[in-house]
JSON list of C-alpha atoms and ligand atoms in Angstrom, two decimals:
[
{"chain": "Y", "resi": 1, "resn": "MET", "atom": "CA", "xyz": [95.95, 162.05, 123.94]},
{"chain": "Y", "resi": 2, "resn": "ASN", "atom": "CA", "xyz": [94.49, 160.73, 120.73]},
{"chain": "Y", "resi": 3, "resn": "VAL", "atom": "CA", "xyz": [92.13, 163.33, 119.35]},
{"chain": "Y", "resi": 4, "resn": "VAL", "atom": "CA", "xyz": [89.61, 161.34, 117.38]},
{"chain": "Y", "resi": 5, "resn": "PRO", "atom": "CA", "xyz": [86.75, 163.48, 116.16]},
{"chain": "Y", "resi": 6, "resn": "GLU", "atom": "CA", "xyz": [83.17, 162.32, 116.04]},
{"chain": "Y", "resi": 7, "resn": "LYS", "atom": "CA", "xyz": [82.63, 159.68, 113.35]},
{"chain": "Y", "resi": 8, "resn": "THR", "atom": "CA", "xyz": [80.13, 161.97, 111.68]},
{"chain": "Y", "resi": 9, "resn": "GLN", "atom": "CA", "xyz": [82.81, 164.64, 111.41]},
{"chain": "Y", "resi": 10, "resn": "LEU", "atom": "CA", "xyz": [85.06, 162.33, 109.43]},
{"chain": "Y", "resi": 11, "resn": "GLU", "atom": "CA", "xyz": [82.30, 160.98, 107.24]},
{"chain": "Y", "resi": 12, "resn": "THR", "atom": "CA", "xyz": [81.76, 164.45, 105.84]},
{"chain": "Y", "resi": 13, "resn": "ALA", "atom": "CA", "xyz": [85.41, 165.59, 105.89]},
{"chain": "Y", "resi": 14, "resn": "THR", "atom": "CA", "xyz": [86.30, 167.27, 102.61]},
{"chain": "Y", "resi": 15, "resn": "LEU", "atom": "CA", "xyz": [89.73, 168.45, 101.59]},
{"chain": "Y", "resi": 16, "resn": "VAL", "atom": "CA", "xyz": [89.39, 171.57, 99.49]},
{"chain": "Y", "resi": 17, "resn": "SER", "atom": "CA", "xyz": [92.10, 171.35, 96.88]},
{"chain": "Y", "resi": 18, "resn": "PHE", "atom": "CA", "xyz": [93.82, 172.61, 93.76]},
{"chain": "Y", "resi": 19, "resn": "ARG", "atom": "CA", "xyz": [95.34, 169.88, 91.59]},
{"chain": "Y", "resi": 20, "resn": "ILE", "atom": "CA", "xyz": [98.96, 171.01, 91.45]},
{"chain": "Y", "resi": 21, "resn": "CYS", "atom": "CA", "xyz": [99.19, 172.61, 94.89]},
{"chain": "Y", "resi": 22, "resn": "PRO", "atom": "CA", "xyz": [102.22, 171.32, 96.84]},
{"chain": "Y", "resi": 23, "resn": "PHE", "atom": "CA", "xyz": [100.52, 172.24, 100.11]},
{"chain": "Y", "resi": 24, "resn": "VAL", "atom": "CA", "xyz": [97.45, 170.15, 99.26]},
{"chain": "Y", "resi": 25, "resn": "ALA", "atom": "CA", "xyz": [99.71, 167.23, 98.26]},
{"chain": "Y", "resi": 26, "resn": "ARG", "atom": "CA", "xyz": [101.17, 167.14, 101.80]},
{"chain": "Y", "resi": 27, "resn": "ALA", "atom": "CA", "xyz": [97.75, 166.55, 103.33]},
{"chain": "Y", "resi": 28, "resn": "GLN", "atom": "CA", "xyz": [96.82, 163.99, 100.67]},
{"chain": "Y", "resi": 29, "resn": "ILE", "atom": "CA", "xyz": [100.03, 162.00, 101.24]},
{"chain": "Y", "resi": 30, "resn": "VAL", "atom": "CA", "xyz": [99.56, 161.98, 105.01]},
{"chain": "Y", "resi": 31, "resn": "ALA", "atom": "CA", "xyz": [95.91, 160.86, 104.56]},
{"chain": "Y", "resi": 32, "resn": "PHE", "atom": "CA", "xyz": [97.09, 158.01, 102.32]},
{"chain": "Y", "resi": 33, "resn": "GLU", "atom": "CA", "xyz": [99.76, 157.00, 104.87]},
{"chain": "Y", "resi": 34, "resn": "LYS", "atom": "CA", "xyz": [97.20, 156.98, 107.67]},
{"chain": "Y", "resi": 35, "resn": "ASN", "atom": "CA", "xyz": [94.51, 155.20, 105.65]},
{"chain": "Y", "resi": 36, "resn": "VAL", "atom": "CA", "xyz": [92.14, 158.08, 106.11]},
{"chain": "Y", "resi": 37, "resn": "ASP", "atom": "CA", "xyz": [89.61, 158.47, 103.34]},
{"chain": "Y", "resi": 38, "resn": "LEU", "atom": "CA", "xyz": [88.95, 162.13, 102.58]},
{"chain": "Y", "resi": 39, "resn": "LYS", "atom": "CA", "xyz": [86.60, 163.52, 100.00]},
{"chain": "Y", "resi": 40, "resn": "THR", "atom": "CA", "xyz": [88.30, 166.00, 97.69]},
{"chain": "Y", "resi": 41, "resn": "LYS", "atom": "CA", "xyz": [86.73, 169.13, 96.28]},
{"chain": "Y", "resi": 42, "resn": "PHE", "atom": "CA", "xyz": [88.70, 171.09, 93.69]},
{"chain": "Y", "resi": 43, "resn": "ILE", "atom": "CA", "xyz": [88.17, 174.81, 93.45]},
{"chain": "Y", "resi": 44, "resn": "ASP", "atom": "CA", "xyz": [89.34, 177.35, 90.88]},
{"chain": "Y", "resi": 45, "resn": "LEU", "atom": "CA", "xyz": [91.83, 179.60, 92.67]},
{"chain": "Y", "resi": 46, "resn": "ASN", "atom": "CA", "xyz": [91.26, 182.34, 90.10]},
{"chain": "Y", "resi": 47, "resn": "HIS", "atom": "CA", "xyz": [87.56, 182.35, 90.92]},
{"chain": "Y", "resi": 48, "resn": "LYS", "atom": "CA", "xyz": [87.25, 181.21, 94.51]},
{"chain": "Y", "resi": 49, "resn": "PRO", "atom": "CA", "xyz": [83.68, 180.31, 95.39]},
{"chain": "Y", "resi": 50, "resn": "ASP", "atom": "CA", "xyz": [81.93, 182.57, 97.88]},
{"chain": "Y", "resi": 51, "resn": "TRP", "atom": "CA", "xyz": [81.23, 179.70, 100.27]},
{"chain": "Y", "resi": 52, "resn": "TYR", "atom": "CA", "xyz": [84.99, 179.07, 100.53]},
{"chain": "Y", "resi": 53, "resn": "LEU", "atom": "CA", "xyz": [85.86, 182.70, 101.11]},
{"chain": "Y", "resi": 54, "resn": "LYS", "atom": "CA", "xyz": [83.28, 182.75, 103.87]},
{"chain": "Y", "resi": 55, "resn": "VAL", "atom": "CA", "xyz": [84.67, 179.74, 105.64]},
{"chain": "Y", "resi": 56, "resn": "SER", "atom": "CA", "xyz": [88.41, 180.27, 105.01]},
{"chain": "Y", "resi": 57, "resn": "PRO", "atom": "CA", "xyz": [90.11, 183.30, 106.58]},
{"chain": "Y", "resi": 58, "resn": "THR", "atom": "CA", "xyz": [93.09, 183.02, 104.22]},
{"chain": "Y", "resi": 59, "resn": "GLY", "atom": "CA", "xyz": [91.29, 181.84, 101.06]},
{"chain": "Y", "resi": 60, "resn": "THR", "atom": "CA", "xyz": [94.12, 179.37, 100.49]},
{"chain": "Y", "resi": 61, "resn": "VAL", "atom": "CA", "xyz": [94.01, 175.63, 99.89]},
{"chain": "Y", "resi": 62, "resn": "PRO", "atom": "CA", "xyz": [94.14, 173.13, 101.41]},
{"chain": "Y", "resi": 63, "resn": "GLY", "atom": "CA", "xyz": [91.25, 173.59, 103.78]},
{"chain": "Y", "resi": 64, "resn": "LEU", "atom": "CA", "xyz": [89.57, 170.77, 105.64]},
{"chain": "Y", "resi": 65, "resn": "VAL", "atom": "CA", "xyz": [85.83, 171.14, 105.95]},
{"chain": "Y", "resi": 66, "resn": "LEU", "atom": "CA", "xyz": [84.37, 169.11, 108.80]},
{"chain": "Y", "resi": 67, "resn": "LYS", "atom": "CA", "xyz": [80.72, 168.83, 109.81]},
{"chain": "Y", "resi": 68, "resn": "ASP", "atom": "CA", "xyz": [80.92, 171.89, 112.03]},
{"chain": "Y", "resi": 69, "resn": "ALA", "atom": "CA", "xyz": [84.51, 173.10, 111.79]},
{"chain": "Y", "resi": 70, "resn": "PHE", "atom": "CA", "xyz": [87.04, 174.34, 109.26]},
{"chain": "Y", "resi": 71, "resn": "ILE", "atom": "CA", "xyz": [90.74, 173.53, 109.66]},
{"chain": "Y", "resi": 72, "resn": "PHE", "atom": "CA", "xyz": [93.28, 175.39, 107.57]},
{"chain": "Y", "resi": 73, "resn": "GLU", "atom": "CA", "xyz": [97.07, 175.46, 106.94]},
{"chain": "Y", "resi": 74, "resn": "SER", "atom": "CA", "xyz": [98.52, 172.33, 105.36]},
{"chain": "Y", "resi": 75, "resn": "THR", "atom": "CA", "xyz": [100.82, 171.41, 108.25]},
{"chain": "Y", "resi": 76, "resn": "VAL", "atom": "CA", "xyz": [97.98, 171.75, 110.76]},
{"chain": "Y", "resi": 77, "resn": "ILE", "atom": "CA", "xyz": [95.73, 169.60, 108.56]},
{"chain": "Y", "resi": 78, "resn": "ALA", "atom": "CA", "xyz": [98.55, 167.04, 108.25]},
{"chain": "Y", "resi": 79, "resn": "GLU", "atom": "CA", "xyz": [98.90, 166.89, 112.04]},
{"chain": "Y", "resi": 80, "resn": "PHE", "atom": "CA", "xyz": [95.13, 166.60, 112.47]},
{"chain": "Y", "resi": 81, "resn": "ILE", "atom": "CA", "xyz": [95.05, 163.63, 110.08]},
{"chain": "Y", "resi": 82, "resn": "ASP", "atom": "CA", "xyz": [98.06, 162.10, 111.80]},
{"chain": "Y", "resi": 83, "resn": "GLU", "atom": "CA", "xyz": [96.29, 162.16, 115.15]},
{"chain": "Y", "resi": 84, "resn": "LEU", "atom": "CA", "xyz": [93.25, 160.35, 113.81]},
{"chain": "Y", "resi": 85, "resn": "THR", "atom": "CA", "xyz": [94.98, 157.00, 114.22]},
{"chain": "Y", "resi": 86, "resn": "GLN", "atom": "CA", "xyz": [97.74, 155.61, 116.40]},
{"chain": "Y", "resi": 87, "resn": "ALA", "atom": "CA", "xyz": [101.39, 155.32, 115.31]},
{"chain": "Y", "resi": 88, "resn": "SER", "atom": "CA", "xyz": [102.26, 158.95, 114.88]},
{"chain": "Y", "resi": 89, "resn": "LEU", "atom": "CA", "xyz": [104.10, 160.08, 111.78]},
{"chain": "Y", "resi": 90, "resn": "PHE", "atom": "CA", "xyz": [106.40, 162.18, 113.98]},
{"chain": "Y", "resi": 91, "resn": "PRO", "atom": "CA", "xyz": [109.58, 160.79, 115.54]},
{"chain": "Y", "resi": 92, "resn": "ASP", "atom": "CA", "xyz": [109.17, 159.68, 119.18]},
{"chain": "Y", "resi": 93, "resn": "ASP", "atom": "CA", "xyz": [112.16, 161.66, 120.41]},
{"chain": "Y", "resi": 94, "resn": "ARG", "atom": "CA", "xyz": [110.89, 165.08, 121.51]},
{"chain": "Y", "resi": 95, "resn": "VAL", "atom": "CA", "xyz": [113.82, 167.15, 120.28]},
{"chain": "Y", "resi": 96, "resn": "GLN", "atom": "CA", "xyz": [113.84, 165.33, 116.94]},
{"chain": "Y", "resi": 97, "resn": "LYS", "atom": "CA", "xyz": [110.09, 165.86, 116.66]},
{"chain": "Y", "resi": 98, "resn": "TYR", "atom": "CA", "xyz": [110.42, 169.61, 117.13]},
{"chain": "Y", "resi": 99, "resn": "LEU", "atom": "CA", "xyz": [113.49, 169.80, 114.90]},
{"chain": "Y", "resi": 100, "resn": "ASN", "atom": "CA", "xyz": [111.33, 168.13, 112.26]},
{"chain": "Y", "resi": 101, "resn": "LYS", "atom": "CA", "xyz": [108.66, 170.75, 112.85]},
{"chain": "Y", "resi": 102, "resn": "SER", "atom": "CA", "xyz": [111.21, 173.55, 112.38]},
{"chain": "Y", "resi": 103, "resn": "TRP", "atom": "CA", "xyz": [112.38, 172.10, 109.08]},
{"chain": "Y", "resi": 104, "resn": "ILE", "atom": "CA", "xyz": [108.78, 171.42, 108.07]},
{"chain": "Y", "resi": 105, "resn": "SER", "atom": "CA", "xyz": [108.21, 175.12, 108.44]},
{"chain": "Y", "resi": 106, "resn": "PHE", "atom": "CA", "xyz": [111.30, 175.83, 106.32]},
{"chain": "Y", "resi": 107, "resn": "ALA", "atom": "CA", "xyz": [109.86, 173.77, 103.43]},
{"chain": "Y", "resi": 108, "resn": "SER", "atom": "CA", "xyz": [107.66, 176.70, 102.41]},
{"chain": "Y", "resi": 109, "resn": "THR", "atom": "CA", "xyz": [110.82, 178.66, 101.52]},
{"chain": "Y", "resi": 110, "resn": "LEU", "atom": "CA", "xyz": [111.81, 175.96, 99.05]},
{"chain": "Y", "resi": 111, "resn": "ILE", "atom": "CA", "xyz": [108.28, 175.72, 97.65]},
{"chain": "Y", "resi": 112, "resn": "GLN", "atom": "CA", "xyz": [108.19, 179.47, 97.11]},
{"chain": "Y", "resi": 113, "resn": "HIS", "atom": "CA", "xyz": [111.55, 179.64, 95.27]},
{"chain": "Y", "resi": 114, "resn": "GLN", "atom": "CA", "xyz": [110.81, 176.51, 93.26]},
{"chain": "Y", "resi": 115, "resn": "TYR", "atom": "CA", "xyz": [107.48, 177.90, 92.13]},
{"chain": "Y", "resi": 116, "resn": "GLY", "atom": "CA", "xyz": [109.21, 181.18, 91.24]},
{"chain": "Y", "resi": 117, "resn": "GLN", "atom": "CA", "xyz": [111.68, 179.21, 89.16]},
{"chain": "Y", "resi": 118, "resn": "MET", "atom": "CA", "xyz": [108.94, 177.27, 87.38]},
{"chain": "Y", "resi": 119, "resn": "ILE", "atom": "CA", "xyz": [106.75, 180.21, 86.45]},
{"chain": "Y", "resi": 120, "resn": "ALA", "atom": "CA", "xyz": [109.51, 182.75, 85.69]},
{"chain": "Y", "resi": 121, "resn": "SER", "atom": "CA", "xyz": [108.80, 184.26, 82.30]},
{"chain": "Y", "resi": 122, "resn": "ASP", "atom": "CA", "xyz": [112.45, 184.94, 81.42]},
{"chain": "Y", "resi": 123, "resn": "LYS", "atom": "CA", "xyz": [115.90, 183.55, 82.03]},
{"chain": "Y", "resi": 124, "resn": "ALA", "atom": "CA", "xyz": [116.85, 186.23, 84.58]},
{"chain": "Y", "resi": 125, "resn": "GLY", "atom": "CA", "xyz": [113.81, 185.48, 86.72]},
{"chain": "Y", "resi": 126, "resn": "PHE", "atom": "CA", "xyz": [114.43, 181.76, 86.42]},
{"chain": "Y", "resi": 127, "resn": "SER", "atom": "CA", "xyz": [118.09, 182.12, 87.47]},
{"chain": "Y", "resi": 128, "resn": "GLU", "atom": "CA", "xyz": [117.28, 184.34, 90.42]},
{"chain": "Y", "resi": 129, "resn": "SER", "atom": "CA", "xyz": [114.72, 181.89, 91.83]},
{"chain": "Y", "resi": 130, "resn": "ARG", "atom": "CA", "xyz": [116.97, 178.94, 91.06]},
{"chain": "Y", "resi": 131, "resn": "SER", "atom": "CA", "xyz": [119.80, 180.48, 93.04]},
{"chain": "Y", "resi": 132, "resn": "SER", "atom": "CA", "xyz": [117.51, 181.25, 96.01]},
{"chain": "Y", "resi": 133, "resn": "LEU", "atom": "CA", "xyz": [116.25, 177.66, 95.84]},
{"chain": "Y", "resi": 134, "resn": "ALA", "atom": "CA", "xyz": [119.84, 176.35, 95.79]},
{"chain": "Y", "resi": 135, "resn": "GLY", "atom": "CA", "xyz": [120.63, 178.46, 98.88]},
{"chain": "Y", "resi": 136, "resn": "ALA", "atom": "CA", "xyz": [117.68, 177.00, 100.78]},
{"chain": "Y", "resi": 137, "resn": "MET", "atom": "CA", "xyz": [118.55, 173.48, 99.60]},
{"chain": "Y", "resi": 138, "resn": "ALA", "atom": "CA", "xyz": [122.08, 173.90, 100.94]},
{"chain": "Y", "resi": 139, "resn": "ARG", "atom": "CA", "xyz": [120.67, 174.66, 104.40]},
{"chain": "Y", "resi": 140, "resn": "ILE", "atom": "CA", "xyz": [118.57, 171.51, 104.60]},
{"chain": "Y", "resi": 141, "resn": "GLU", "atom": "CA", "xyz": [121.21, 169.36, 102.89]},
{"chain": "Y", "resi": 142, "resn": "GLU", "atom": "CA", "xyz": [123.51, 169.97, 105.88]},
{"chain": "Y", "resi": 143, "resn": "THR", "atom": "CA", "xyz": [120.92, 168.58, 108.27]},
{"chain": "Y", "resi": 144, "resn": "ILE", "atom": "CA", "xyz": [120.33, 165.28, 106.48]},
{"chain": "Y", "resi": 145, "resn": "LYS", "atom": "CA", "xyz": [122.20, 162.61, 108.40]},
{"chain": "Y", "resi": 146, "resn": "SER", "atom": "CA", "xyz": [119.95, 159.60, 107.69]},
{"chain": "Y", "resi": 147, "resn": "LYS", "atom": "CA", "xyz": [118.76, 157.43, 104.84]},
{"chain": "Y", "resi": 148, "resn": "PRO", "atom": "CA", "xyz": [116.52, 156.63, 103.04]},
{"chain": "Y", "resi": 149, "resn": "PHE", "atom": "CA", "xyz": [114.08, 159.13, 104.61]},
{"chain": "Y", "resi": 150, "resn": "TYR", "atom": "CA", "xyz": [114.79, 162.29, 106.57]},
{"chain": "Y", "resi": 151, "resn": "ASN", "atom": "CA", "xyz": [114.84, 160.51, 109.93]},
{"chain": "Y", "resi": 152, "resn": "GLY", "atom": "CA", "xyz": [116.05, 157.12, 108.69]},
{"chain": "Y", "resi": 153, "resn": "ASP", "atom": "CA", "xyz": [114.05, 154.00, 107.88]},
{"chain": "Y", "resi": 154, "resn": "ASP", "atom": "CA", "xyz": [110.60, 155.32, 108.76]},
{"chain": "Y", "resi": 155, "resn": "PHE", "atom": "CA", "xyz": [108.52, 157.69, 106.64]},
{"chain": "Y", "resi": 156, "resn": "HIS", "atom": "CA", "xyz": [107.35, 160.71, 108.65]},
{"chain": "Y", "resi": 157, "resn": "ILE", "atom": "CA", "xyz": [105.34, 163.88, 108.13]},
{"chain": "Y", "resi": 158, "resn": "ILE", "atom": "CA", "xyz": [108.52, 165.76, 107.18]},
{"chain": "Y", "resi": 159, "resn": "ASP", "atom": "CA", "xyz": [108.92, 163.39, 104.20]},
{"chain": "Y", "resi": 160, "resn": "ALA", "atom": "CA", "xyz": [105.33, 164.03, 103.12]},
{"chain": "Y", "resi": 161, "resn": "VAL", "atom": "CA", "xyz": [105.84, 167.78, 103.47]},
{"chain": "Y", "resi": 162, "resn": "TYR", "atom": "CA", "xyz": [108.99, 167.81, 101.33]},
{"chain": "Y", "resi": 163, "resn": "ALA", "atom": "CA", "xyz": [107.70, 165.22, 98.83]},
{"chain": "Y", "resi": 164, "resn": "PRO", "atom": "CA", "xyz": [106.23, 167.81, 96.40]},
{"chain": "Y", "resi": 165, "resn": "VAL", "atom": "CA", "xyz": [109.50, 169.79, 96.30]},
{"chain": "Y", "resi": 166, "resn": "LEU", "atom": "CA", "xyz": [111.59, 166.64, 95.88]},
{"chain": "Y", "resi": 167, "resn": "TYR", "atom": "CA", "xyz": [109.27, 165.36, 93.15]},
{"chain": "Y", "resi": 168, "resn": "ARG", "atom": "CA", "xyz": [109.38, 168.64, 91.25]},
{"chain": "Y", "resi": 169, "resn": "LEU", "atom": "CA", "xyz": [113.18, 168.84, 91.49]},
{"chain": "Y", "resi": 170, "resn": "GLN", "atom": "CA", "xyz": [113.34, 165.45, 89.80]},
{"chain": "Y", "resi": 171, "resn": "LEU", "atom": "CA", "xyz": [110.63, 166.38, 87.29]},
{"chain": "Y", "resi": 172, "resn": "ILE", "atom": "CA", "xyz": [112.41, 169.61, 86.33]},
{"chain": "Y", "resi": 173, "resn": "LYS", "atom": "CA", "xyz": [115.56, 167.58, 85.76]},
{"chain": "Y", "resi": 174, "resn": "GLU", "atom": "CA", "xyz": [113.80, 164.99, 83.60]},
{"chain": "Y", "resi": 175, "resn": "LYS", "atom": "CA", "xyz": [111.64, 167.35, 81.56]},
{"chain": "Y", "resi": 176, "resn": "PHE", "atom": "CA", "xyz": [113.89, 170.40, 81.27]},
{"chain": "Y", "resi": 177, "resn": "GLY", "atom": "CA", "xyz": [117.40, 169.10, 81.93]},
{"chain": "Y", "resi": 178, "resn": "ASP", "atom": "CA", "xyz": [118.06, 171.28, 84.97]},
{"chain": "Y", "resi": 179, "resn": "THR", "atom": "CA", "xyz": [120.34, 169.15, 87.15]},
{"chain": "Y", "resi": 180, "resn": "LEU", "atom": "CA", "xyz": [120.12, 171.26, 90.32]},
{"chain": "Y", "resi": 181, "resn": "ILE", "atom": "CA", "xyz": [119.18, 168.22, 92.40]},
{"chain": "Y", "resi": 182, "resn": "ASP", "atom": "CA", "xyz": [122.48, 166.53, 91.47]},
{"chain": "Y", "resi": 183, "resn": "ASP", "atom": "CA", "xyz": [124.39, 169.23, 93.39]},
{"chain": "Y", "resi": 184, "resn": "PHE", "atom": "CA", "xyz": [122.86, 167.97, 96.64]},
{"chain": "Y", "resi": 185, "resn": "PRO", "atom": "CA", "xyz": [123.60, 164.25, 97.14]},
{"chain": "Y", "resi": 186, "resn": "ALA", "atom": "CA", "xyz": [121.68, 163.85, 100.41]},
{"chain": "Y", "resi": 187, "resn": "ILE", "atom": "CA", "xyz": [118.59, 165.55, 98.98]},
{"chain": "Y", "resi": 188, "resn": "LYS", "atom": "CA", "xyz": [118.93, 163.43, 95.85]},
{"chain": "Y", "resi": 189, "resn": "ASN", "atom": "CA", "xyz": [118.92, 160.19, 97.88]},
{"chain": "Y", "resi": 190, "resn": "TRP", "atom": "CA", "xyz": [116.01, 161.45, 99.92]},
{"chain": "Y", "resi": 191, "resn": "ALA", "atom": "CA", "xyz": [114.11, 162.30, 96.73]},
{"chain": "Y", "resi": 192, "resn": "THR", "atom": "CA", "xyz": [114.71, 158.87, 95.22]},
{"chain": "Y", "resi": 193, "resn": "ALA", "atom": "CA", "xyz": [113.21, 157.09, 98.24]},
{"chain": "Y", "resi": 194, "resn": "THR", "atom": "CA", "xyz": [110.38, 159.55, 98.74]},
{"chain": "Y", "resi": 195, "resn": "ILE", "atom": "CA", "xyz": [109.21, 159.64, 95.13]},
{"chain": "Y", "resi": 196, "resn": "ASP", "atom": "CA", "xyz": [109.01, 155.85, 95.21]},
{"chain": "Y", "resi": 197, "resn": "ARG", "atom": "CA", "xyz": [106.75, 155.74, 98.25]},
{"chain": "Y", "resi": 198, "resn": "PRO", "atom": "CA", "xyz": [103.24, 154.44, 97.32]},
{"chain": "Y", "resi": 199, "resn": "SER", "atom": "CA", "xyz": [101.51, 157.34, 99.11]},
{"chain": "Y", "resi": 200, "resn": "VAL", "atom": "CA", "xyz": [103.59, 159.81, 97.11]},
{"chain": "Y", "resi": 201, "resn": "LYS", "atom": "CA", "xyz": [103.01, 157.97, 93.83]},
{"chain": "Y", "resi": 202, "resn": "ALA", "atom": "CA", "xyz": [99.27, 158.07, 94.50]},
{"chain": "Y", "resi": 203, "resn": "VAL", "atom": "CA", "xyz": [99.39, 161.87, 94.56]},
{"chain": "Y", "resi": 204, "resn": "LEU", "atom": "CA", "xyz": [102.38, 162.89, 92.44]},
{"chain": "Y", "resi": 205, "resn": "ASN", "atom": "CA", "xyz": [102.22, 161.03, 89.15]},
{"chain": "Y", "resi": 206, "resn": "ALA", "atom": "CA", "xyz": [101.70, 161.41, 85.40]},
{"chain": "Y", "resi": 207, "resn": "GLU", "atom": "CA", "xyz": [98.30, 163.01, 85.93]},
{"chain": "Y", "resi": 208, "resn": "PHE", "atom": "CA", "xyz": [99.90, 165.59, 88.20]},
{"chain": "Y", "resi": 209, "resn": "ASP", "atom": "CA", "xyz": [102.67, 166.21, 85.63]},
{"chain": "Y", "resi": 210, "resn": "ALA", "atom": "CA", "xyz": [100.11, 166.89, 82.90]},
{"chain": "Y", "resi": 211, "resn": "ALA", "atom": "CA", "xyz": [98.23, 169.37, 85.10]},
{"chain": "Y", "resi": 212, "resn": "LEU", "atom": "CA", "xyz": [101.49, 171.09, 86.02]},
{"chain": "Y", "resi": 213, "resn": "MET", "atom": "CA", "xyz": [102.47, 171.48, 82.36]},
{"chain": "Y", "resi": 214, "resn": "VAL", "atom": "CA", "xyz": [99.11, 173.10, 81.60]},
{"chain": "Y", "resi": 215, "resn": "HIS", "atom": "CA", "xyz": [99.70, 175.49, 84.50]},
{"chain": "Y", "resi": 216, "resn": "LEU", "atom": "CA", "xyz": [103.18, 176.38, 83.22]},
{"chain": "Y", "resi": 217, "resn": "GLU", "atom": "CA", "xyz": [101.74, 177.09, 79.78]},
{"chain": "Y", "resi": 218, "resn": "GLU", "atom": "CA", "xyz": [99.15, 179.40, 81.32]},
{"chain": "Y", "resi": 219, "resn": "LYS", "atom": "CA", "xyz": [101.94, 181.22, 83.16]},
{"chain": "Y", "resi": 220, "resn": "HIS", "atom": "CA", "xyz": [104.10, 181.50, 79.98]},
{"chain": "Y", "resi": 221, "resn": "SER", "atom": "CA", "xyz": [106.93, 179.80, 81.80]},
{"chain": "Y", "resi": 222, "resn": "TRP", "atom": "CA", "xyz": [110.41, 180.38, 80.41]},
{"chain": "Y", "resi": 223, "resn": "LEU", "atom": "CA", "xyz": [111.17, 176.73, 81.15]},
{"chain": "Y", "resi": 224, "resn": "LEU", "atom": "CA", "xyz": [108.66, 175.63, 78.50]},
{"chain": "Y", "resi": 225, "resn": "SER", "atom": "CA", "xyz": [109.96, 177.96, 75.82]},
{"chain": "Y", "resi": 226, "resn": "ASN", "atom": "CA", "xyz": [113.46, 176.74, 76.58]},
{"chain": "Y", "resi": 227, "resn": "SER", "atom": "CA", "xyz": [112.72, 173.00, 76.44]},
{"chain": "Q", "resi": 301, "resn": "LIG", "atom": "N1", "xyz": [100.60, 178.32, 104.28]},
{"chain": "Q", "resi": 301, "resn": "LIG", "atom": "C1", "xyz": [99.56, 177.74, 103.46]},
{"chain": "Q", "resi": 301, "resn": "LIG", "atom": "C2", "xyz": [99.88, 178.02, 102.01]},
{"chain": "Q", "resi": 301, "resn": "LIG", "atom": "C3", "xyz": [98.81, 177.48, 101.08]},
{"chain": "Q", "resi": 301, "resn": "LIG", "atom": "C4", "xyz": [98.87, 178.14, 99.70]},
{"chain": "Q", "resi": 301, "resn": "LIG", "atom": "O1", "xyz": [99.57, 179.13, 99.48]},
{"chain": "Q", "resi": 301, "resn": "LIG", "atom": "N2", "xyz": [98.11, 177.57, 98.75]},
{"chain": "Q", "resi": 301, "resn": "LIG", "atom": "C5", "xyz": [98.01, 178.19, 97.46]},
{"chain": "Q", "resi": 301, "resn": "LIG", "atom": "C6", "xyz": [97.83, 177.16, 96.36]},
{"chain": "Q", "resi": 301, "resn": "LIG", "atom": "S1", "xyz": [99.24, 176.12, 96.15]},
{"chain": "Q", "resi": 301, "resn": "LIG", "atom": "C7", "xyz": [96.76, 179.05, 97.41]},
{"chain": "Q", "resi": 301, "resn": "LIG", "atom": "O2", "xyz": [95.74, 178.69, 97.98]},
{"chain": "Q", "resi": 301, "resn": "LIG", "atom": "N3", "xyz": [96.84, 180.16, 96.69]},
{"chain": "Q", "resi": 301, "resn": "LIG", "atom": "C8", "xyz": [95.72, 181.01, 96.50]},
{"chain": "Q", "resi": 301, "resn": "LIG", "atom": "C9", "xyz": [95.87, 182.32, 97.18]},
{"chain": "Q", "resi": 301, "resn": "LIG", "atom": "O3", "xyz": [96.91, 182.55, 97.82]},
{"chain": "Q", "resi": 301, "resn": "LIG", "atom": "O4", "xyz": [94.95, 183.13, 97.07]},
{"chain": "Q", "resi": 301, "resn": "LIG", "atom": "C10", "xyz": [99.46, 176.24, 103.75]},
{"chain": "Q", "resi": 301, "resn": "LIG", "atom": "O5", "xyz": [100.48, 175.64, 104.10]},
{"chain": "Q", "resi": 301, "resn": "LIG", "atom": "O6", "xyz": [98.35, 175.68, 103.66]}
]
């Protein structure tokens, strides 16, 4: 079944966002892939507006505000956007589709450790998060059997979901000289193809890098003092 909401729903659809949020980026990349035009509203996560706290049970972004509904959780929003048009961004094979969903869920572990690594205020904190990130990367590395994307030639939701982690791994290498990504050849290949995807470039780019650097400064990141 293709769940297409009322046209009026989509005309007012607004993605509530925070510029450097890897969870928001997933939804934005999927929207770009599916040619779905979403309005974006940025909020300050340190001072969340009352209207958002009223509508969102978790207070996290992204949140998708429709005319008379609120959808939350990035992977759910990504699936909702995917279903708006034909040609699903999930593999056709049922087992592969649900394997993808399992590993999509696992992406949050990488995001969490990577963020810990980026905002660590000292070397010990950085190293601890880096080693947890490496452990999680080793688990997904073993599962990558295809190229250039996770499932092969076609770009799927799993690629959009991992894009922010892959992009940041590469960025951390370029800006701070941490070559962690080089220890994982399959992830490295996957990152190269994913970062080059137009939908990913539209979201993760120089403007994103600048916003991320400001955020790291605000967090007194050890990475910055060490670069
Ligand atoms: N599981 C959520 C996680 C979203 C999330 O943690 N977003 C962060 C920003 S990157 C957030 O809203 N943080 C504010 C808070 O936790 O209060 C999802 O996938 O949408």
